[in-house]
Amino acid sequence: MDNTQLHVAIVSSPGMGHLIPVLVLGNQLATHHNIKITILAITTTSSSSEIKFLKKSNEKKTIEIIPIPSVDISHLIDSTTKVITQLRLLVREALPGIRSGIASMNHRPDALIVDIFGTQIVSIAEEFNIPKYVFHTTNAWVLALFIYLQVLDQEIEGEYVDLKQPLEIPGCKALQPDDVVDPMMDRSDQQYHEYLKLTMEYTCFDGILINTWEDLEGETIKALRSNEKLQSVLKVPLPIYPIGPLRRTIEITERDEVIQWLDNQNYESILFVSFGSGGTLSSQQMIELAWGLELSQQKFVWVVRPPSDGCPDSAYLNSNGSHTHDTFKYLPDGFLTRTKDMGLVVPMWAKQAEILSHSSVGGFISHCGWNSTIESLTNGVPMIAWPLHAEQKMNATMLMEELGVAIRPAVLPTKKLVKREEIQGMVRILMDTKEGKSTREKAKKLKISAENALSEGGSSYNSMCVLVKDIRPK
Ligand code: UDP
């Protein structure tokens, strides 16, 4: 064992949307900076995708993965407990496992990085006197809101969603009340209080890593670093490291059914449809989407999971990768037969990063989770933004209004059913009009901008080097 090698432990909280970027970060630090990486992965018992993914990631042996035994929180929750509260409980209950994981390491980590929902681990880092960093797996605008929420909580009375004016975030684009993140939608729910605590815990860290890059969010990054109001919330100025976009290295080793099908399609002719690791539609919305796709006559690959009425994030902590043919029974009668030459319907889970990197894919109907957004942008694929939960409405607004790489339904899909005619129209615009072409060109420019940020001397490359230098014991 080489105890002179820098050692960083990274904790991932439950959910594929957290595990994936943590593994990418770990791999980058190990491969490009010769750092020993140990990932402490808190998983959920019910997510077979997480378990499969961990097994596969462990095969490469570039990093060590210690799965933290999943904890049973069923006695602490009921059917009304929201996702953020559950995530916080899962992490809280996993703290003893994380503590003993760190205590048993012969080579004590030089730094501990936790993801967005791992902030409760701060006390363990303090106990072992290890410098601690938080990895904000989404963008800088959401981070600015996170930091400023403590002030908004003091200054604003009543529900944020009832405000008539946008919420001002110093130095950043204002936030429309309709776009607030899920936990801010009901201030009386436990989830809001957990979220608020989480944002306060951010200020206890030694630095914040963000999965974004200067060219994408320059103004917001500048505000995070120098806006007095934001800095005063942080009390001591915190280093901000924009190290994104973190993306998986795609090696298509086995050409599964979907990839083989894509191999036989025309360049940029396929629309990919997927709502992240746990997004679900209502049964009615699923039927309208199916009809919209069919009417558009656009070729597609659609990852379908059973609908859930009224709870778009219901599968988030339960993303089961098994082949559930039952899923198809929720589609309109005859849909699969009528569209058999037009599209592929994949139950539950597909290799999204591989699909988006395929040259036949030319558009993406996405829930705008930040990982999906990054996977789309780094492949130059424009989007139809279909936000469902978490911070996705903010992401969708940024993609459409600021970056011009997406179009979206007239009314938020979580508020009103998006009808088949509107879906048909959006698909046509994205895949087959000048407007669609212009969004595609902008997405391709961002792909280049991302590559520049990551290449030697680029902003994110440099930021990662500064982080490594800061972590290295003096
Ligand atoms: N993902 C995948 N296959 C699927 C659904 C999701 O590989 O069928 C991956 C996707 O590529 C992304 C992650 O799961 O890396 C989802 O993260 P995101 O932040 O987009 O959304 P979340 O699932 O956290 O809502």
Coordinates of C-alpha atoms and ligand atoms in Angstrom, one line a residue, residues 16-18 20-21 248 272 274-279 303 305 316 348-353 356 367-373 375 389 391-392, ligand 1:
M16 CA -28.7 6.7 -9.7
G17 CA -28.7 10.5 -10.3
H18 CA -26.2 10.7 -7.4
I20 CA -23.5 8.1 -11.5
P21 CA -21.8 11.5 -11.2
R248 CA -19.2 8.9 -18.5
F272 CA -35.0 9.4 -27.6
S274 CA -36.8 9.1 -21.2
F275 CA -37.6 10.6 -17.8
G276 CA -34.5 9.8 -15.8
S277 CA -33.9 7.1 -13.2
G278 CA -37.2 7.5 -11.5
G279 CA -39.5 9.9 -13.3
V303 CA -38.0 4.1 -22.1
R305 CA -42.1 2.6 -16.9
Y316 CA -36.8 7.6 -7.7
M348 CA -37.8 0.4 -17.3
W349 CA -34.2 1.1 -18.1
A350 CA -31.9 1.7 -21.1
K351 CA -28.3 2.5 -21.6
Q352 CA -29.0 6.2 -21.9
A353 CA -25.5 7.6 -22.1
L356 CA -27.4 9.7 -26.6
H367 CA -37.2 15.3 -17.7
C368 CA -34.1 17.6 -17.6
G369 CA -32.4 15.9 -14.6
W370 CA -28.9 17.4 -14.6
N371 CA -27.1 14.2 -15.6
S372 CA -29.5 13.7 -18.5
T373 CA -29.1 17.3 -19.5
E375 CA -25.4 13.7 -21.4
H389 CA -39.6 16.9 -10.1
E391 CA -34.9 21.1 -9.7
Q392 CA -35.8 20.1 -13.2
Ligands
UDP1 N1 -30.3 6.6 -16.8 C1 -30.0 5.5 -17.6 N2 -31.0 4.8 -18.1 C2 -32.3 5.0 -17.9 C3 -32.6 6.1 -17.1 C4 -31.6 6.9 -16.5 O1 -28.8 5.2 -17.8 O2 -33.2 4.3 -18.4 C5 -29.2 7.4 -16.2 C6 -29.0 8.6 -17.0 O3 -28.2 8.4 -18.1 C7 -28.5 9.6 -16.0 C8 -29.1 9.1 -14.7 O4 -29.6 7.8 -14.9 O5 -27.1 9.5 -15.9 C9 -30.3 10.0 -14.3 O6 -29.8 11.2 -13.7 P1 -30.6 12.5 -13.9 O7 -29.9 13.5 -13.1 O8 -30.8 12.8 -15.3 O9 -32.0 12.3 -13.3 P2 -32.6 11.7 -12.0 O10 -32.7 10.2 -12.3 O11 -31.7 12.0 -10.9 O12 -33.9 12.3 -11.9

